[in-house]
mmCIF file of C-alpha atoms in Angstrom:
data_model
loop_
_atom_site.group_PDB
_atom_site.id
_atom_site.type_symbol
_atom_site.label_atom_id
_atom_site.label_comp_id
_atom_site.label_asym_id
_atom_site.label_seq_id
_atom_site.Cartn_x
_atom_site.Cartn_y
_atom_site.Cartn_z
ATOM 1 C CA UNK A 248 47.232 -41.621 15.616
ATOM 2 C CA UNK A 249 44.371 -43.793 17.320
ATOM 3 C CA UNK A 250 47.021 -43.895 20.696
ATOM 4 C CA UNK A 251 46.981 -39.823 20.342
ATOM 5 C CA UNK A 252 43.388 -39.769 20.298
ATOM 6 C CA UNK A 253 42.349 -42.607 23.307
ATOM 7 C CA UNK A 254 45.081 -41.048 25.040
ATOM 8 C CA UNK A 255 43.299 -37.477 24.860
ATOM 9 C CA UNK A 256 39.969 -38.632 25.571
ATOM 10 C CA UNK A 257 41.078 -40.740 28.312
ATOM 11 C CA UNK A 258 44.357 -40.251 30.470
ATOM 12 C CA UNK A 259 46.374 -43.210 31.854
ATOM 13 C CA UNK A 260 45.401 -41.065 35.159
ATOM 14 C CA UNK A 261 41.554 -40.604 35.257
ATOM 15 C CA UNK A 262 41.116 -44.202 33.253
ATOM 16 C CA UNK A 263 38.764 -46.377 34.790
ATOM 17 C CA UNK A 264 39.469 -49.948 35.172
ATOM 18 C CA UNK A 265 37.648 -52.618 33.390
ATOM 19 C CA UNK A 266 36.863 -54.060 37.215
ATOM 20 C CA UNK A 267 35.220 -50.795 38.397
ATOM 21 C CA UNK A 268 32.976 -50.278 35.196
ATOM 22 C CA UNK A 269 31.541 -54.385 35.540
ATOM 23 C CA UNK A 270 30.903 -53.502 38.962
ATOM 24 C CA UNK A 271 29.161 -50.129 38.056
ATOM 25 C CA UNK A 272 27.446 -51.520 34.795
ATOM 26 C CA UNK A 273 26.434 -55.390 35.552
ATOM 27 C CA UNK A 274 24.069 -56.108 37.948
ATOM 28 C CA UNK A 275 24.854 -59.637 38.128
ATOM 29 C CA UNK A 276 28.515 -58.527 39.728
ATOM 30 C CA UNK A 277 29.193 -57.889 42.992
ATOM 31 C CA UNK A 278 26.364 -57.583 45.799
ATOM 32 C CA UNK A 279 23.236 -58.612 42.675
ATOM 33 C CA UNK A 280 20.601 -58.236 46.290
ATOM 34 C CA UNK A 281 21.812 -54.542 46.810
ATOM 35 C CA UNK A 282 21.978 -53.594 43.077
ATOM 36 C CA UNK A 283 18.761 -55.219 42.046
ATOM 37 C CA UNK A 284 16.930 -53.421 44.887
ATOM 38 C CA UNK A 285 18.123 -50.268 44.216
ATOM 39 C CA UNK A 286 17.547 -50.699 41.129
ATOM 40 C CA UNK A 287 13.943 -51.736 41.008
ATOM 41 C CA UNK A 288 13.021 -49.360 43.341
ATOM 42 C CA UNK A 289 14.224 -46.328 42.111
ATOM 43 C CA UNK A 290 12.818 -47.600 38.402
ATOM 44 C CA UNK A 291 9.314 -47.840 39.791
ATOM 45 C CA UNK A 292 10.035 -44.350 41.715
ATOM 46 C CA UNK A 293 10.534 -42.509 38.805
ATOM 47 C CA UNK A 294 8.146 -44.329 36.731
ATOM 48 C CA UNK A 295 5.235 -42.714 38.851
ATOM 49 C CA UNK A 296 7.138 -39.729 38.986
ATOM 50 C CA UNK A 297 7.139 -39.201 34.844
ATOM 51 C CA UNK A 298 3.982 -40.801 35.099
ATOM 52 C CA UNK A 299 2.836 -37.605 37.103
ATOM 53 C CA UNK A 300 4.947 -35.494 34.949
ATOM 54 C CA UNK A 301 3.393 -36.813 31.378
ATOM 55 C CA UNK A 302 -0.342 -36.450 33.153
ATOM 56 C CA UNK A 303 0.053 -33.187 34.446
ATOM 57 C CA UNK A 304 2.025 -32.116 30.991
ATOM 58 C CA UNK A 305 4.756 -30.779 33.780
ATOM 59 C CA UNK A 306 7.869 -30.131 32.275
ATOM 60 C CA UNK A 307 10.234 -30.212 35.466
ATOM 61 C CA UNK A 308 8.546 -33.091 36.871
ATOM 62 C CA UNK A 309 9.394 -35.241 33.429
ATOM 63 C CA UNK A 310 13.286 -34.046 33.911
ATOM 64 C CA UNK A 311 13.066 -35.169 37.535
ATOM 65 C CA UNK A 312 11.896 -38.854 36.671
ATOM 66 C CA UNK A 313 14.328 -38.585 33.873
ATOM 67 C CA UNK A 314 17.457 -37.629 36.875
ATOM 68 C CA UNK A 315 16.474 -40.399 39.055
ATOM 69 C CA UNK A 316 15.724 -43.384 36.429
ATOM 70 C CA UNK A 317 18.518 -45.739 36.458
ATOM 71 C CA UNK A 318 17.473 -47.610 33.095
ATOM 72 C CA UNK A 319 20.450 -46.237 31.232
ATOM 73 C CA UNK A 320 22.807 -48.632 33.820
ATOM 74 C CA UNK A 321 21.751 -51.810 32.318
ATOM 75 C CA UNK A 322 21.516 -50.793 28.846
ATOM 76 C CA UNK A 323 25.298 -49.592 28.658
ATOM 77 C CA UNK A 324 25.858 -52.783 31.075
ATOM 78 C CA UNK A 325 24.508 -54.221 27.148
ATOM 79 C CA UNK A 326 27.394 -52.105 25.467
ATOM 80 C CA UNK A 327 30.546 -53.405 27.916
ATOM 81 C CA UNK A 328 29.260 -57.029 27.882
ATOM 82 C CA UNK A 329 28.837 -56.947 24.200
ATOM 83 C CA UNK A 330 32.668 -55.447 24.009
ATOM 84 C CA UNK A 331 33.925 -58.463 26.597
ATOM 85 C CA UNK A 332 31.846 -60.672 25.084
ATOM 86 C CA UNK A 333 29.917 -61.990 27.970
ATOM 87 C CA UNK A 334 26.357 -62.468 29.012
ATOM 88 C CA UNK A 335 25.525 -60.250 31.647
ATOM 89 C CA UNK A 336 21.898 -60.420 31.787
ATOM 90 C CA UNK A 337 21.355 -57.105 31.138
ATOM 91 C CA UNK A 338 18.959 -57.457 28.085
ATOM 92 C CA UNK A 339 16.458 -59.368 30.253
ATOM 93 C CA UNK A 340 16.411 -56.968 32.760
ATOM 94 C CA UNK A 341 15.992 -53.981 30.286
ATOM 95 C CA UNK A 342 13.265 -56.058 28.770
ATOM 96 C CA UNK A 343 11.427 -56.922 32.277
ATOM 97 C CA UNK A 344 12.416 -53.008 32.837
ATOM 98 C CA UNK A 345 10.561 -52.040 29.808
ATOM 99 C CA UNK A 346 7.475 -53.902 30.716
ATOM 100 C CA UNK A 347 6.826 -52.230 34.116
ATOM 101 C CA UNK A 348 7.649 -49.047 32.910
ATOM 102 C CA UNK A 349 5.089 -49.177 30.450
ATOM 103 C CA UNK A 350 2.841 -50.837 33.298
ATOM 104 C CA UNK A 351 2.791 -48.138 35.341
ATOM 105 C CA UNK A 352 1.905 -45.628 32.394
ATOM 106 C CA UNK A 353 -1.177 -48.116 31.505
ATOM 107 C CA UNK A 354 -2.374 -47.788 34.966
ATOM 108 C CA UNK A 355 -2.102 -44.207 35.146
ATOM 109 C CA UNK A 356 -3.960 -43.598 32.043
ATOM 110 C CA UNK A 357 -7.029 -44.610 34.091
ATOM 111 C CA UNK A 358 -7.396 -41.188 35.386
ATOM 112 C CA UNK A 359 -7.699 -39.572 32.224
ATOM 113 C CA UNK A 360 -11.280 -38.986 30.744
ATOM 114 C CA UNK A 361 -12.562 -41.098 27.910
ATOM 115 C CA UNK A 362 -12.212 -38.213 25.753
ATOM 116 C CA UNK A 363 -8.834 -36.875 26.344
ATOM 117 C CA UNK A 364 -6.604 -35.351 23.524
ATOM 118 C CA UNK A 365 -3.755 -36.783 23.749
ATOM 119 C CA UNK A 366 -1.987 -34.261 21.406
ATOM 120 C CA UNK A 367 -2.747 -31.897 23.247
ATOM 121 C CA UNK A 368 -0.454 -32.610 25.775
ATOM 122 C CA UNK A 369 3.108 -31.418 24.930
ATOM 123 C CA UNK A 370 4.543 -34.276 26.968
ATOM 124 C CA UNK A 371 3.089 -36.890 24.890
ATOM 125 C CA UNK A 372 2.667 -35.051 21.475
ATOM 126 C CA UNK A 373 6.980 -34.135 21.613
ATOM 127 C CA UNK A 374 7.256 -38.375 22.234
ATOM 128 C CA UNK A 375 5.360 -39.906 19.369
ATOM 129 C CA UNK A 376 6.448 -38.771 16.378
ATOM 130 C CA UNK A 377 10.453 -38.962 16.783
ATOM 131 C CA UNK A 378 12.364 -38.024 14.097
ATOM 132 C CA UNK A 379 16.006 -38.556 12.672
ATOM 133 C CA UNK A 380 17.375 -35.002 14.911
ATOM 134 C CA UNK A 381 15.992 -37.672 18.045
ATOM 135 C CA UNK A 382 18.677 -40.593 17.057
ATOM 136 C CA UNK A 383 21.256 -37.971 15.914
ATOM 137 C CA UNK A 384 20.727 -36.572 19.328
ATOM 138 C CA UNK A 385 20.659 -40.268 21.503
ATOM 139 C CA UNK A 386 24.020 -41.412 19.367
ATOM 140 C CA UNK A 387 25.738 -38.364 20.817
ATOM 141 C CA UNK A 388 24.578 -39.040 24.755
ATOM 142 C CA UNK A 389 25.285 -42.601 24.160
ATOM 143 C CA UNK A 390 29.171 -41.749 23.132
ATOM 144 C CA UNK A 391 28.688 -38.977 26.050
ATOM 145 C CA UNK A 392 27.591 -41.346 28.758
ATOM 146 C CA UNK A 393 30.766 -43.795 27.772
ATOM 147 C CA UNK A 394 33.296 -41.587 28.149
ATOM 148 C CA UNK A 395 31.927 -39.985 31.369
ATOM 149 C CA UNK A 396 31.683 -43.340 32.724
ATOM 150 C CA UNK A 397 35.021 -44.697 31.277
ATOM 151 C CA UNK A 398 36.694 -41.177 33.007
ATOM 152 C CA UNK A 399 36.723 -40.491 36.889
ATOM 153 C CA UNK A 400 36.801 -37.058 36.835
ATOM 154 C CA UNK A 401 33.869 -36.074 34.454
ATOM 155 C CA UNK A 402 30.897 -38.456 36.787
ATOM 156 C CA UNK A 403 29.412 -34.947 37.606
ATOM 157 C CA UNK A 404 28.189 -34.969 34.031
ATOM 158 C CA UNK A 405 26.052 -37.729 34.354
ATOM 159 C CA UNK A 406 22.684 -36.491 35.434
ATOM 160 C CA UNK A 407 22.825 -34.121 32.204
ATOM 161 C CA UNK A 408 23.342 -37.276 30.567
ATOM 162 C CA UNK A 409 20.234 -38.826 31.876
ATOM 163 C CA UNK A 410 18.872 -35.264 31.072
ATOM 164 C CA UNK A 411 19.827 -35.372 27.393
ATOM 165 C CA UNK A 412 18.585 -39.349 26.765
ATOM 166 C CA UNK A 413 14.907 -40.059 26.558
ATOM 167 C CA UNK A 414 14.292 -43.409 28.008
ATOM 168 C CA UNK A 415 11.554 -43.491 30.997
ATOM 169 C CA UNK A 416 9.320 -41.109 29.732
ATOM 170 C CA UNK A 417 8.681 -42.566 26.072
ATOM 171 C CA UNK A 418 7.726 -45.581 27.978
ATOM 172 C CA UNK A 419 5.315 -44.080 29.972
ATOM 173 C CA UNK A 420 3.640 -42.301 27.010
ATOM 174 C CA UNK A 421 3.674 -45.615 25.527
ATOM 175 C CA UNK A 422 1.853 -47.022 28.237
ATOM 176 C CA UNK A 423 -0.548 -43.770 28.567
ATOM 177 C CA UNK A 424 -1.572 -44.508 25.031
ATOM 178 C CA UNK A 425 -1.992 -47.995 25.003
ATOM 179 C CA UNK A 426 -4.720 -47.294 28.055
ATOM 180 C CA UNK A 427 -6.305 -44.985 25.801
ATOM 181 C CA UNK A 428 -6.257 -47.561 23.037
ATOM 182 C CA UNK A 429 -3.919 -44.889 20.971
ATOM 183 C CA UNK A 430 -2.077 -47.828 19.140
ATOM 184 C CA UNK A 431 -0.220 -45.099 16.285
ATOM 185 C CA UNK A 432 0.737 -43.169 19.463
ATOM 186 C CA UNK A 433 2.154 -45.786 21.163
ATOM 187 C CA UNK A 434 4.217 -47.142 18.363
ATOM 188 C CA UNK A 435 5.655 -43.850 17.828
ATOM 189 C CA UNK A 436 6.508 -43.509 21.786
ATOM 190 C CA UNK A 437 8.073 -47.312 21.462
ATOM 191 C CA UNK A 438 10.008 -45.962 18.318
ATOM 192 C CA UNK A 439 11.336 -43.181 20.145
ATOM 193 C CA UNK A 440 12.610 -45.735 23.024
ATOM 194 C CA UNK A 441 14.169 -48.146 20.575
ATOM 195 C CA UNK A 442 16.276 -45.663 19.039
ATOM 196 C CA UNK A 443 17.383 -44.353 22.368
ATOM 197 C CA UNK A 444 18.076 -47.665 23.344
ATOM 198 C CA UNK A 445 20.328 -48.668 20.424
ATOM 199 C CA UNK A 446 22.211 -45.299 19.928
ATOM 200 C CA UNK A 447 23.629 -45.718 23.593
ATOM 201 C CA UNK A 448 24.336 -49.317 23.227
ATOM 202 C CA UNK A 449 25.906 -48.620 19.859
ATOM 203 C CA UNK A 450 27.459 -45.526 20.717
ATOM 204 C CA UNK A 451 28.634 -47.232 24.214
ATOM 205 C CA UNK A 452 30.197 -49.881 22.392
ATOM 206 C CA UNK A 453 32.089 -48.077 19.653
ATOM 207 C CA UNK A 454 33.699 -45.894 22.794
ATOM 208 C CA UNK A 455 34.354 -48.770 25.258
ATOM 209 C CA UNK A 456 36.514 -50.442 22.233
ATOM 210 C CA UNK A 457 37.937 -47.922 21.125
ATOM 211 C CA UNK A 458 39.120 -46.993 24.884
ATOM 212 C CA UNK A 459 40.858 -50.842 24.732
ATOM 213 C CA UNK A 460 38.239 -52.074 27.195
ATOM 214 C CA UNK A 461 37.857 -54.688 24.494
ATOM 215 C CA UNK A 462 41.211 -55.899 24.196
ATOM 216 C CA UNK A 463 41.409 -55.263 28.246
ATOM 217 C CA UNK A 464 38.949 -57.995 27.984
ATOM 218 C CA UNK A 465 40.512 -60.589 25.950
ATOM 219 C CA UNK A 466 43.993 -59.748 25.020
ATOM 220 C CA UNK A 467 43.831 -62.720 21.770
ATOM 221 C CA UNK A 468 40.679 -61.211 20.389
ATOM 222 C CA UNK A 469 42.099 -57.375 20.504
ATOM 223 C CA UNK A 470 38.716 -55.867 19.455
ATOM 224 C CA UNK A 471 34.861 -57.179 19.769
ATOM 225 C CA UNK A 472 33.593 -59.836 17.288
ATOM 226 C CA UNK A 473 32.395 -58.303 14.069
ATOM 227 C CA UNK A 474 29.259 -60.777 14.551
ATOM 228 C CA UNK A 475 28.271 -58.107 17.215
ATOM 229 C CA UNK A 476 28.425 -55.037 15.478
ATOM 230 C CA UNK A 477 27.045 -56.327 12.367
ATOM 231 C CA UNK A 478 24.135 -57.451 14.603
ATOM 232 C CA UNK A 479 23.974 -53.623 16.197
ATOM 233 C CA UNK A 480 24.416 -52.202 12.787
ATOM 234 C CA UNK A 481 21.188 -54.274 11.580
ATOM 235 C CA UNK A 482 19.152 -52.864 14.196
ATOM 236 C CA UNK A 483 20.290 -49.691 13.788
ATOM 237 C CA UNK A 484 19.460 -49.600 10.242
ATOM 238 C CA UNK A 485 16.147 -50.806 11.252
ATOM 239 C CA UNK A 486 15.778 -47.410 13.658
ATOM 240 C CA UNK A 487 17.012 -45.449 11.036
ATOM 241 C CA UNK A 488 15.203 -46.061 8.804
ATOM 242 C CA UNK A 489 11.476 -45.219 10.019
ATOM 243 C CA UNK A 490 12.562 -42.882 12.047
ATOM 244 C CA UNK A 491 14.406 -41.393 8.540
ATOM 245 C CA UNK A 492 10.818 -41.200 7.088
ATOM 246 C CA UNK A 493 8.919 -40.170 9.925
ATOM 247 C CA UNK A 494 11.060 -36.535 9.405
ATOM 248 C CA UNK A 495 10.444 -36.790 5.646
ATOM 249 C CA UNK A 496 7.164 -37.051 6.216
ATOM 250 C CA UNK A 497 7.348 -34.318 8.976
ATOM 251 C CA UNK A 498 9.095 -31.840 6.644
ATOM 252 C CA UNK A 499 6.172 -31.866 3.875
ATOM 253 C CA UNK A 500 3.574 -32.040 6.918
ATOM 254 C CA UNK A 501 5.042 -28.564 7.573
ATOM 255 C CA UNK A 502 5.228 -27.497 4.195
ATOM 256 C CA UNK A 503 1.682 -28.638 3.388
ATOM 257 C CA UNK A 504 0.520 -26.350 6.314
ATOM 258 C CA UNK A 505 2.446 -23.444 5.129
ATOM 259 C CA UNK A 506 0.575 -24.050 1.761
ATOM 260 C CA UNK A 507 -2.403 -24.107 3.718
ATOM 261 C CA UNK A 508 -2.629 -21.234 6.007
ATOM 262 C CA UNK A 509 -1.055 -18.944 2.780
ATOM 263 C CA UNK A 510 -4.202 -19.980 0.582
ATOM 264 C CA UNK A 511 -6.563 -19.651 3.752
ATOM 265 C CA UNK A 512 -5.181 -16.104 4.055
ATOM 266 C CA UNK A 513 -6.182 -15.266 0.680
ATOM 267 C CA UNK A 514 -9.658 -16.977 0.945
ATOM 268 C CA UNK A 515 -10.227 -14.105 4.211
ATOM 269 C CA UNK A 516 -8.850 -11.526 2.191
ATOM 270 C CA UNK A 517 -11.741 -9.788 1.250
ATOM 271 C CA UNK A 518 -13.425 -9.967 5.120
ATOM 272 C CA UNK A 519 -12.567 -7.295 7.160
ATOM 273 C CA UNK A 520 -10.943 -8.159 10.671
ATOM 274 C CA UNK A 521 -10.600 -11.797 9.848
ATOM 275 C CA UNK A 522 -8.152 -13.797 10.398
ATOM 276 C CA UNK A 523 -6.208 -17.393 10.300
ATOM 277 C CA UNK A 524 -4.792 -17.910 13.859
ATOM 278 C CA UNK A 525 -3.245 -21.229 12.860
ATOM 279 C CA UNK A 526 -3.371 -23.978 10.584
ATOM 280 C CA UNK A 527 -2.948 -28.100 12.517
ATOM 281 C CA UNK A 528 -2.149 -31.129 9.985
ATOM 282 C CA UNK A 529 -3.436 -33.911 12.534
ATOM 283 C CA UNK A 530 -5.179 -37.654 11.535
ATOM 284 C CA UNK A 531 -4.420 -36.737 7.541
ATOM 285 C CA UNK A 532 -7.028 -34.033 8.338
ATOM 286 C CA UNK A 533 -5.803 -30.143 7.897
ATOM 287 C CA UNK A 534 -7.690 -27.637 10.575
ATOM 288 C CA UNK A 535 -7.367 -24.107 9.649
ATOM 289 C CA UNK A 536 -8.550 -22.090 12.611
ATOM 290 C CA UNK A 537 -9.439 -18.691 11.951
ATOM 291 C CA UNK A 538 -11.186 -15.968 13.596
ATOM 292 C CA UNK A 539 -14.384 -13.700 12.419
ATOM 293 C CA UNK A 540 -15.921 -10.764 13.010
ATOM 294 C CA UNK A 541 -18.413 -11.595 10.218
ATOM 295 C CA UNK A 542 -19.957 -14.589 8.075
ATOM 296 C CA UNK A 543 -16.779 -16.363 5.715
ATOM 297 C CA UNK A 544 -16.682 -16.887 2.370
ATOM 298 C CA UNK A 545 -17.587 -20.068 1.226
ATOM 299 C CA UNK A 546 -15.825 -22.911 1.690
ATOM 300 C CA UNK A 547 -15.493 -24.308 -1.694
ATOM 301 C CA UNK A 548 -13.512 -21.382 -2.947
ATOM 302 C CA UNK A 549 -10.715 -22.404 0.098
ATOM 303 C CA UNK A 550 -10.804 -26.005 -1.560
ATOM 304 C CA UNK A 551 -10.247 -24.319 -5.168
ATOM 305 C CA UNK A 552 -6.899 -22.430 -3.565
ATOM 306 C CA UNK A 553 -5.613 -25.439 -2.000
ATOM 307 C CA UNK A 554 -5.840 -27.351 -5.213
ATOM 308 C CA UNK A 555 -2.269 -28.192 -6.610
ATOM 309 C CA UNK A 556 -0.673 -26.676 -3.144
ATOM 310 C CA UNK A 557 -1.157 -30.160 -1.296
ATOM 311 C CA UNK A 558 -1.983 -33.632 -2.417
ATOM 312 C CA UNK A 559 -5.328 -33.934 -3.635
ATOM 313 C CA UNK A 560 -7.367 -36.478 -1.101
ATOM 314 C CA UNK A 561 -7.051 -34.263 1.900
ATOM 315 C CA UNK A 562 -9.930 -33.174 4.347
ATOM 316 C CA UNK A 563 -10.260 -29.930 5.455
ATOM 317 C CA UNK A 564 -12.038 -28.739 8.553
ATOM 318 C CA UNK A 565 -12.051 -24.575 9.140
ATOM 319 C CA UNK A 566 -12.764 -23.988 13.050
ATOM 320 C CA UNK A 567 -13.834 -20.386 13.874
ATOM 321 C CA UNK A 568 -13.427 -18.382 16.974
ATOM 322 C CA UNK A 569 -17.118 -18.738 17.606
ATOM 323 C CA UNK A 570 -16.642 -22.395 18.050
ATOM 324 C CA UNK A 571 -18.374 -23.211 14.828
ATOM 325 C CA UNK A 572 -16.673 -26.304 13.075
ATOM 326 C CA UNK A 573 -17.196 -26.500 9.460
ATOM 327 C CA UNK A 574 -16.481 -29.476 6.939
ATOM 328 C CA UNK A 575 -15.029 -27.749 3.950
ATOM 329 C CA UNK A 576 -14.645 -31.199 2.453
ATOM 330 C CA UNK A 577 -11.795 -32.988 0.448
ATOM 331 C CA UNK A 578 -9.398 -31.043 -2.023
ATOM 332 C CA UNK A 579 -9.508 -32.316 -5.168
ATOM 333 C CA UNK A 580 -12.838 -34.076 -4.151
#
C-alpha cells in the first residue's frame, strides 16, 4: 500500500536522485563559493526589498521579496540532512540568515517616526499575532515544497511555494519592531517564523522518507533515527502550542468585540443619526468608534451594558468622529 502511494506521488520517471537534491539543497556540496554568493546576495536583495514592502505596507512588493528569498533552500537542506543523517551546516547558516534578515529590518525602522502605529500597518499587524490556521497552512507548503523538489516535472510550482511560506518578511517585521522597541510585536513576528521554519523542516522530512530518500541514504538504517523526529516533534509541540492559544485567545478577542459594538449600539439607540463605525480590541483596551451628529449619552450607562458581556477589568475608550477621545473607564470598575 505505502509502494502504491510513493509510487503515485513520485514516478520511477520524474524521481529525483538523492545526488541532484544534496547538490540543490546543501550548500556545503558542490561549488560552496558560487552557492554561498548567490545565496547571500540574493538574501540581502530581498531583505531590502520586503523591507520596502513592510514600510510602505505594499502588498506586491512583500510577494516580490517573498519570490526572490532563497531562505527556504537551507532550511529543507535541514530536512534531507536530518533524513541522511549528516551535518550539512545548514542550521548555522539559517541562524546567521536569520540574524541579517532581522538586521536589515532594524535598520530600516530608522525611517519611521517616533510615533508610528505599528498596527496600523497591514503588513506588520497580519505578522504578529499568528495563529494555529498559520502552522496548518506552513505544514502543507512544507510537504508541498518536498515533493516539488523531490519531482522534475512540477519545479514550476516553486515560486507559489515561496508565495504560500512566510519566512523573510516575519523577519523583517521582527526587526521593524525591535527598532521601535515593540518587544510583544516582535515575539509574535519571531513566532510566526519559527513555526514556518519547523513545519517545512518537519513536513520536508516526513516526505523525503517516505519517498525512500532515507533508506537511499543508508540502506542498514532503512528510515531516519527516531532520535530525530522525536527531537522535531518536541519543537513542534513547542510551536503548537502558543501558537494554539494565541487563536484561542483570538477567537474570544472577536467575540468580546461583537459583545461590544452590540451593547454600544444600544447605548446610541436613543440618538438620532448616530452611529458605531467599529469597535478595535488592541493593548487589553476596547475602542468603540462611533460617529455623532449630537452630544452621547453618558458613558457610564455603556459600562453598565458591557457588564457580564466581557470580563470585568477591561478599559474602554469611545472615539467620536469629531476626534474627541473619551475614557469611559473600566467595566466592572
Amino acid at each position: 500500500m505505502i509502494g502504491k502511494v510513493r509510487t503515485r506521488v513520485l514516478p520511477a520517471s520524474q524521481r529525483r536522485s538523492l545526488d541532484e537534491l544534496t547538490e540543490d539543497l546543501d550548500l556545503s556540496s558542490g561549488d560552496t563559493t558560487s552557492k554561498r554568493s548567490a545565496f547571500w546576495t540574493m538574501l540581502t536583495l530581498s531583505s531590502v526589498i520586503a523591507s520596502g514592502g513592510v514600510l510602505t505596507d505594499s502588498t506586491a512588493t512583500v510577494i516580490g521579496a517573498m519570490i526572490i528569498a532563497p531562505l527556504s533552500t537551507p532550511i529543507m537542506g535541514i530536512a534531507l540532512g536530518s533524513v541522511k543523517r549528516r551535518r550539512t551546516g545548514s542550521a548555522r547558516v539559517v541562524l546567521l540568515a536569520c540574524l541579517l534578515v532581522t538586521a536589515v529590518g532594524m535598520a530600516a525602522s530608522v525611517a519611521l517616526p517616533g510615533d508610528y502605529d505599528l498596527l496600523s500597518n497591514s503588513q506588520i499587524s497580519s505578522r504578529t499575532s499568528p495563529g494555529l490556521m498559520d502552522l496548518i497552512a506552513a505544514l502543507a507548503t512544507g510537504f508541498a515544497g518536498a515533493v516539488a523538489l523531490a519531482r522534475r516535472d512540477v519545479a514550476a510550482v516553486l515560486p507559489g511555494v515561496a508565495i504560500a511560506i512566510s519566512l523573510v518578511p516575519p523577519l523583517v517585521v521582527a526587526g521593524v519592531c525591535l527598532g521601535q522597541l515593540s518587544g510583544w510585536l516582535a515575539l509574535g513576528a519571531l513566532v510566526l517564523f519559527v513555526s514556518n521554519l519547523f513545519a517545512l523542516v518537519f513536513g520536508g522530512m516526513v516526505v523525503f522518507a517516505s519517498l525512500g530518500y532515507g533508506t537511499e541514504a543508508d540502506k542498514a538504517a532503512g528510515r531516519p533515527a527516531c532520535r530525530t523526529y522525536a527531537a522535531m516533534i518536541l519543537l513542534f509541540t513547542a510551536v503548537f502550542v502558543p501558537l494554539t492559544a494565541n487563536t484561542v485567545i483570538t477567537l474570544l478577542l472577536n467575540t468580546w468585540t461583537g459583545r461590544t459594538k452590540d451593547a454600544a449600539q444600544q447605548w446610541l439607540a436613543d440618538v438620532p443619526g448616530a452611529s458605531v463605525t467599529s469597535v478595535d480590541a488592541t493593548s487589553r483596551t476596547m475602542y468603540v468608534h462611533v460617529r455623532s451628529p449630537g452630544d452621547l449619552p453618558p458613558v457610564e450607562s455603556l459600562l453598565d451594558r458591557l457588564e457580564g458581556r466581557i470580563p470585568d477589568g477591561i478599559p474602554v475608550v469611545v472615539d467620536t468622529s469629531r476626534g474627541r477621545r473619551i475614557d469611559a473607564g473600566v467595566v466592572g470598575g
